[in-house]
Amino acid sequence: MSQQARINVVSGGVSRVPRIIEFPKDNAGRQQVISDFFGSNVFGTKEMSERLPKPVYKSFCEQLKGGQTLDKITADAIAHAAKVWALERNATHFTHWFQPLNGTTAEKHDSFLALKTTFANGLPEVTAIEAFSGSELLQSEPDASSFPSGGMRTTFEARGYTVWDTKSPMFLQEGPHGTMILYIPSVFISYNGEALDEKSVLLRSSSVISKVALEILRLIEPIKEDVPRTKEIYTTLGTEQEYFLIDRGLYALRPDLKTCGRTLISGLPARHQQLEDHYFGKIPSRVLAAMSEVELECAKLGVPIKTRHNEVAPCQFEAAPQFEEAMLAVDHNLLTMDIMHRVAHKYKLKCLFHEKPFKGVNGSGKHCNWSIATDRGENLLNPSSTPETNYRFLIFLVAVLKAVLDHGDLLRAGVASASNDHRLGAQEAPPGIISVFLGSELTEVLNAIEEGRPVNKHVAGTETTQMRVEGTTLDLKVATLPKLNRDLTDRNRTSPFAFTGNKFEFRAVGSKQSAAFPVTILNSAVASALMEIKDDLKKQMGDKETASDEDMLAIIRKYITLTKNVRFEGDNYTEEWVQEAAKRGLVNITKSPEAFKRLLTPKNAEMLTRLGVFSMAELECRYHIMSETYAKEIVIEAQTLLGLLLQHVLPAAFSYRRELSESAAFLKQIGAEAAPELKWLAQLAPIISGLQEAVEELDHLLVEAQPILESEPAADHACYKMAPAMEKARSYADQLERLVADKYWPLPKYHELFSTL
Ligand code: ADP
Ligand code: MG
C-alpha cells in the first residue's frame, strides 16, 4: 500500500461509469413497469392458489390461520408445486433460510438432483431426476454446531433443526451462471425445541400481542350486525434503513473498514456535513444506478421499496419500504440489506451498514415504524379526527406508554451492540434514556383527559379542534399554492421513541442489526401492558359484556397518570434532560454491557417468560451471546487497530521524521538555517512517543482479554478498558495523519472516501 495506490484508486473511482441494466420486458418487447413484475420471484399465495389442488390449498390456508398442522400429503403437494415453479425458472438448488443469533442470515444449499434406481431384468438402472419432498420442505437439519447458542447447546449435542415458517413465502434468488436458488424462510430450533434464532421468538411475541389485542377489541366493541368482526390482529413495521456507500477500491485500502466495518483512525476533512447540502441532495449517478437495481431486485422479491434519498452525512443514504406485517417486514429488510450488499459490488461500491463508520459525522440507524392493525385494514394507532373520544385509540396509546415505562431498559437492551454504542447518545441519535414523544396536540389531549377538562383548542397555535389528524389549514401566503393540512404531530428527531401521526417510530434501532429482536421486545412489552389494561377494564366493567365510554375513560385516565413520567417533548440531547430523567426515575444506559444485564432483571425476565416469548434458558442464552459478541467485536477492533498503527501509521511517521532529520542535517552541513525542520521534528516526537505508549497499553489489554474472552467480565473489560485505550491511540494517530507528509500516508483519508462516488 502506498500513496500511489490511493491516488490510482481515487482517479479510477471518480471516472467510473455506472453499469446499465435492462428492466424486464413484456412479450411485445416493451419495458415493464414495476407493478408488472412485482413479486414475480415469490411463491406466494397467488401462485399457490393457482398451482395447488383446491383442497390442498384450503388445508394450507387453515394451517396458516393456526387451525391445524401441515400433514404429509399437503406438504408433499406444496413441495411438488414449488419445485415445478422453481424449475421453470432455472432453479437448481433449494435452501432453508434462517436467522441464527449471529446477526446475519444463514443458508445451506441442497440440489434438487436425486438419483433413482430401478431394476430392469434384475439389473439396477440409475436415472437422474429433480426431486423435492414435503419433508425436505418442512424441515432440515443443518450441521449447526458452530452457530452461537449461548451455552444452550454444546458441540456434542449439536442437533439443530430449521423448520419452514409457513407465514413467510418461498422465493427465488439469483444463483451462479443464470441459475436460481429456492429460498425457504425458516425458524431454527434446538433438539429440545429452544429458539436458536431471531424468528421463533418474533413469531411467539407476535401471536401473544395479537391475542390480547383481540381480547381488548372484544371488550370494547359491541357486536354490530352490519359490521364484520375483527378476526386477526397483527403488528405492522416499516424499516427506514440508513447506510453508507463508498468506492470499493478505496475501501479495499482500509483494513479497518474491511475487518470491522468502521474506520478506527482518521479525522474529519475541512468540509463534511456542516453545510447540510448532502441531505436530500441530488443523488450521485453511480449511487442512483445502484439504488435502482436494488429496487428492481427487491420488487421481484415482493419487497416494496418506496423511498430513496441522501442522508445527512457525506456518502450516507436511506431506503424505506412501504410497511408490511412485521414478520414479513423483518425478512424483507434482511433481504434488502443482502441485495444492497451484492448490487453495490456490481457498481464497484461498498455498502456499509455499521452504525458509525466515520467519526464526527452522523451514523446510521434503522428506524422501526411500528403499529397494530386489524385484518380489516384498520390501524389501531390512528387517532382519527377526534382522538379525545377515540377510546380504542387511546387504550392502545396508553398501552404503548405503559410498555415503555415498564420496560424502557429492556427496549434499550434490544438495540445494544458494540457498534450502536458509538451512535446512541452522540448528539445525532437518541440517548440511552428511552422516553416517548407524542407531540403537542396529543399531549394536550392526554392532559385534558387526566385533568377532566375539555381539550384546549388553541394548543400549538391551532385555531380549531377540527384539525387533529386532518390538520388545520396552513396559510402559505402564496395564492397559487395548494391548501395544506397541518399534521397532528410535529417532528422531534431527538426522541428515541416518537409518535409520528399514526404509528410509533423506534429510532434507537441500529442500522446493522436485524429488526427482529427490538420488535420482539416491543411486541412483548406492549402485549404485557395490554394484558394489565384488559384486567383493569374487566374489573371496571363489572358484569357488563361491553365496556361503556365511562369504563374506558376511567382506565385511560388511570394509565395516563401512571405513565406521565415516560413522556418527554423536549430536546433529548441536552444535559438538562439527563438530569430530569434521573429525577423521574428513568434509567440512562449509555453502554451496552449495562444494557445486556437488563435482559435478566426480575421485572423484564418475568414479563418475557410469563408471556412465553422466551424461556429463562433462552433469555440467558441471549444475554451470553450478546455480551460475548460485544467483547469479541471490540477485541477484533483492537487487534485491527494495533496492526494499523504498527504497520502503517508508525512507519509513515518514521519515514517523515527521517526525511526531516536528513534535511535538517544537510542544511546544517551547508551552513543554512534548519530551525523549521527541527521545530517540526520536536513537535512530532511526543506524538509518536504517546502513540507508542498507547500501542503498548493496547497490546497489554489484549493479552489480558484472551483468557476471559468467553466469560462475562470480558464485555466490561472491552467496554471500560479497551475502548478508551483505542480512543487514546486514535487521538495520536489522527494528529499524525494531519502532520505527516501526504506522500508517506498509505491509508485513504476521509476527504477521499467522502468524495469518490
Ligand atoms: P414519516 O415521514 O412519518 O416517517 P413515512 O410515510 O415516510 O412517514 O413512513 C416512514 C416509514 O413508516 C415507511 O416505511 C412507512 O411505510 C412506515 N409506516 C407508515 N405507516 C405505518 C404503519 N401504520 N405501521 C408501520 N409502519 C408504517
Ligand atoms: Mg431517516
Tab-separated table of N, CA, C and O in Angstrom, residues 27-74:
chain	number	residue	atom	x	y	z
A	27	ASN	N	-44.030	-9.341	-23.637
A	27	ASN	CA	-43.893	-10.141	-24.859
A	27	ASN	C	-43.671	-9.287	-26.101
A	27	ASN	O	-43.046	-9.716	-27.061
A	28	ALA	N	-44.204	-8.050	-26.045
A	28	ALA	CA	-44.033	-7.175	-27.211
A	28	ALA	C	-42.694	-6.436	-27.166
A	28	ALA	O	-42.434	-5.568	-27.994
A	29	GLY	N	-41.877	-6.763	-26.167
A	29	GLY	CA	-40.558	-6.128	-26.090
A	29	GLY	C	-40.569	-4.770	-25.409
A	29	GLY	O	-39.570	-4.062	-25.397
A	30	ARG	N	-41.735	-4.403	-24.810
A	30	ARG	CA	-41.795	-3.108	-24.134
A	30	ARG	C	-41.333	-3.268	-22.682
A	30	ARG	O	-41.577	-4.296	-22.047
A	31	GLN	N	-40.669	-2.248	-22.210
A	31	GLN	CA	-40.200	-2.297	-20.833
A	31	GLN	C	-41.379	-2.329	-19.866
A	31	GLN	O	-42.322	-1.556	-20.006
A	32	GLN	N	-41.335	-3.250	-18.919
A	32	GLN	CA	-42.448	-3.355	-17.968
A	32	GLN	C	-42.337	-2.306	-16.864
A	32	GLN	O	-41.239	-1.827	-16.572
A	33	VAL	N	-43.480	-1.969	-16.266
A	33	VAL	CA	-43.432	-1.120	-15.078
A	33	VAL	C	-43.305	-2.048	-13.862
A	33	VAL	O	-43.571	-3.248	-13.963
A	34	ILE	N	-42.903	-1.470	-12.749
A	34	ILE	CA	-42.543	-2.315	-11.601
A	34	ILE	C	-43.699	-3.210	-11.166
A	34	ILE	O	-43.510	-4.382	-10.853
A	35	SER	N	-44.915	-2.668	-11.200
A	35	SER	CA	-46.036	-3.497	-10.731
A	35	SER	C	-46.230	-4.746	-11.604
A	35	SER	O	-46.790	-5.738	-11.151
A	36	ASP	N	-45.718	-4.708	-12.861
A	36	ASP	CA	-45.849	-5.894	-13.736
A	36	ASP	C	-45.066	-7.087	-13.202
A	36	ASP	O	-45.469	-8.232	-13.356
A	37	PHE	N	-43.889	-6.791	-12.638
A	37	PHE	CA	-43.064	-7.941	-12.204
A	37	PHE	C	-42.907	-7.986	-10.680
A	37	PHE	O	-42.109	-8.739	-10.160
A	38	PHE	N	-43.671	-7.169	-9.966
A	38	PHE	CA	-43.586	-7.170	-8.503
A	38	PHE	C	-43.943	-8.559	-7.971
A	38	PHE	O	-44.988	-9.110	-8.296
A	39	GLY	N	-43.068	-9.123	-7.188
A	39	GLY	CA	-43.322	-10.437	-6.597
A	39	GLY	C	-43.165	-11.608	-7.549
A	39	GLY	O	-43.552	-12.736	-7.219
A	40	SER	N	-42.580	-11.360	-8.753
A	40	SER	CA	-42.503	-12.460	-9.725
A	40	SER	C	-41.596	-13.598	-9.261
A	40	SER	O	-41.693	-14.711	-9.753
A	41	ASN	N	-40.713	-13.336	-8.319
A	41	ASN	CA	-39.846	-14.408	-7.809
A	41	ASN	C	-40.329	-14.967	-6.469
A	41	ASN	O	-39.550	-15.568	-5.732
A	42	VAL	N	-41.597	-14.735	-6.170
A	42	VAL	CA	-42.138	-15.219	-4.894
A	42	VAL	C	-43.183	-16.301	-5.140
A	42	VAL	O	-44.071	-16.135	-5.982
A	43	PHE	N	-43.062	-17.392	-4.414
A	43	PHE	CA	-44.075	-18.441	-4.484
A	43	PHE	C	-45.109	-18.135	-3.396
A	43	PHE	O	-45.151	-18.776	-2.351
A	44	GLY	N	-45.897	-17.111	-3.665
A	44	GLY	CA	-46.838	-16.618	-2.659
A	44	GLY	C	-48.202	-17.258	-2.791
A	44	GLY	O	-48.398	-18.225	-3.533
A	45	THR	N	-49.167	-16.670	-2.092
A	45	THR	CA	-50.497	-17.277	-2.062
A	45	THR	C	-51.146	-17.296	-3.452
A	45	THR	O	-51.890	-18.211	-3.774
A	46	LYS	N	-50.817	-16.299	-4.286
A	46	LYS	CA	-51.419	-16.263	-5.620
A	46	LYS	C	-50.935	-17.468	-6.434
A	46	LYS	O	-51.738	-18.217	-6.994
A	47	GLU	N	-49.608	-17.663	-6.460
A	47	GLU	CA	-49.051	-18.818	-7.180
A	47	GLU	C	-49.591	-20.117	-6.600
A	47	GLU	O	-49.945	-21.044	-7.321
A	48	MET	N	-49.640	-20.179	-5.283
A	48	MET	CA	-50.061	-21.426	-4.638
A	48	MET	C	-51.516	-21.749	-4.974
A	48	MET	O	-51.845	-22.887	-5.280
A	49	SER	N	-52.355	-20.704	-4.915
A	49	SER	CA	-53.771	-20.988	-5.168
A	49	SER	C	-53.965	-21.433	-6.621
A	49	SER	O	-54.840	-22.245	-6.921
A	50	GLU	N	-53.139	-20.935	-7.528
A	50	GLU	CA	-53.278	-21.329	-8.932
A	50	GLU	C	-52.711	-22.721	-9.208
A	50	GLU	O	-53.169	-23.424	-10.090
A	51	ARG	N	-51.675	-23.086	-8.466
A	51	ARG	CA	-50.963	-24.305	-8.807
A	51	ARG	C	-51.331	-25.520	-7.962
A	51	ARG	O	-51.009	-26.643	-8.317
A	52	LEU	N	-51.983	-25.267	-6.818
A	52	LEU	CA	-52.293	-26.403	-5.944
A	52	LEU	C	-53.734	-26.851	-6.135
A	52	LEU	O	-54.614	-26.025	-6.400
A	53	PRO	N	-53.991	-28.158	-5.977
A	53	PRO	CA	-55.378	-28.613	-5.963
A	53	PRO	C	-56.142	-27.882	-4.851
A	53	PRO	O	-55.565	-27.610	-3.793
A	54	LYS	N	-57.407	-27.581	-5.123
A	54	LYS	CA	-58.194	-26.742	-4.187
A	54	LYS	C	-58.147	-27.230	-2.737
A	54	LYS	O	-57.884	-26.442	-1.829
A	55	PRO	N	-58.386	-28.537	-2.493
A	55	PRO	CA	-58.401	-28.982	-1.090
A	55	PRO	C	-57.033	-28.799	-0.413
A	55	PRO	O	-56.950	-28.488	0.777
A	56	VAL	N	-55.979	-28.981	-1.200
A	56	VAL	CA	-54.636	-28.823	-0.623
A	56	VAL	C	-54.420	-27.359	-0.225
A	56	VAL	O	-53.944	-27.051	0.870
A	57	TYR	N	-54.809	-26.471	-1.129
A	57	TYR	CA	-54.622	-25.048	-0.843
A	57	TYR	C	-55.454	-24.638	0.378
A	57	TYR	O	-54.998	-23.892	1.245
A	58	LYS	N	-56.667	-25.195	0.439
A	58	LYS	CA	-57.554	-24.865	1.555
A	58	LYS	C	-56.933	-25.343	2.887
A	58	LYS	O	-56.945	-24.621	3.884
A	59	SER	N	-56.384	-26.519	2.825
A	59	SER	CA	-55.790	-27.057	4.041
A	59	SER	C	-54.559	-26.231	4.468
A	59	SER	O	-54.323	-26.000	5.661
A	60	PHE	N	-53.822	-25.722	3.461
A	60	PHE	CA	-52.678	-24.844	3.776
A	60	PHE	C	-53.170	-23.546	4.449
A	60	PHE	O	-52.592	-23.090	5.435
A	61	CYS	N	-54.252	-22.991	3.895
A	61	CYS	CA	-54.789	-21.747	4.468
A	61	CYS	C	-55.245	-21.964	5.905
A	61	CYS	O	-55.026	-21.124	6.777
A	62	GLU	N	-55.863	-23.115	6.152
A	62	GLU	CA	-56.300	-23.439	7.514
A	62	GLU	C	-55.107	-23.462	8.455
A	62	GLU	O	-55.131	-22.952	9.576
A	63	GLN	N	-54.048	-24.077	7.957
A	63	GLN	CA	-52.832	-24.188	8.769
A	63	GLN	C	-52.272	-22.797	9.087
A	63	GLN	O	-51.849	-22.523	10.205
A	64	LEU	N	-52.308	-21.918	8.070
A	64	LEU	CA	-51.796	-20.551	8.261
A	64	LEU	C	-52.552	-19.830	9.358
A	64	LEU	O	-51.987	-19.048	10.108
A	65	LYS	N	-53.836	-20.114	9.437
A	65	LYS	CA	-54.637	-19.447	10.466
A	65	LYS	C	-54.453	-20.098	11.827
A	65	LYS	O	-55.116	-19.741	12.802
A	66	GLY	N	-53.602	-21.099	11.868
A	66	GLY	CA	-53.333	-21.758	13.144
A	66	GLY	C	-54.316	-22.861	13.445
A	66	GLY	O	-54.341	-23.396	14.546
A	67	GLY	N	-55.136	-23.206	12.464
A	67	GLY	CA	-56.186	-24.191	12.688
A	67	GLY	C	-55.681	-25.623	12.772
A	67	GLY	O	-56.224	-26.441	13.498
A	68	GLN	N	-54.643	-25.960	12.049
A	68	GLN	CA	-54.158	-27.349	12.045
A	68	GLN	C	-52.694	-27.383	11.624
A	68	GLN	O	-52.175	-26.410	11.096
A	69	THR	N	-52.059	-28.523	11.847
A	69	THR	CA	-50.666	-28.623	11.393
A	69	THR	C	-50.657	-29.205	9.977
A	69	THR	O	-51.605	-29.862	9.552
A	70	LEU	N	-49.560	-28.943	9.266
A	70	LEU	CA	-49.475	-29.423	7.874
A	70	LEU	C	-49.303	-30.938	7.862
A	70	LEU	O	-48.371	-31.462	8.467
A	71	ASP	N	-50.178	-31.640	7.155
A	71	ASP	CA	-49.988	-33.085	7.071
A	71	ASP	C	-49.060	-33.418	5.897
A	71	ASP	O	-48.717	-32.563	5.082
A	72	LYS	N	-48.677	-34.682	5.830
A	72	LYS	CA	-47.677	-35.073	4.850
A	72	LYS	C	-48.178	-34.886	3.410
A	72	LYS	O	-47.448	-34.413	2.537
A	73	ILE	N	-49.451	-35.187	3.207
A	73	ILE	CA	-49.985	-35.085	1.834
A	73	ILE	C	-49.939	-33.630	1.367
A	73	ILE	O	-49.486	-33.322	0.257
A	74	THR	N	-50.382	-32.715	2.240
A	74	THR	CA	-50.361	-31.286	1.874
A	74	THR	C	-48.924	-30.826	1.636
A	74	THR	O	-48.631	-30.142	0.651
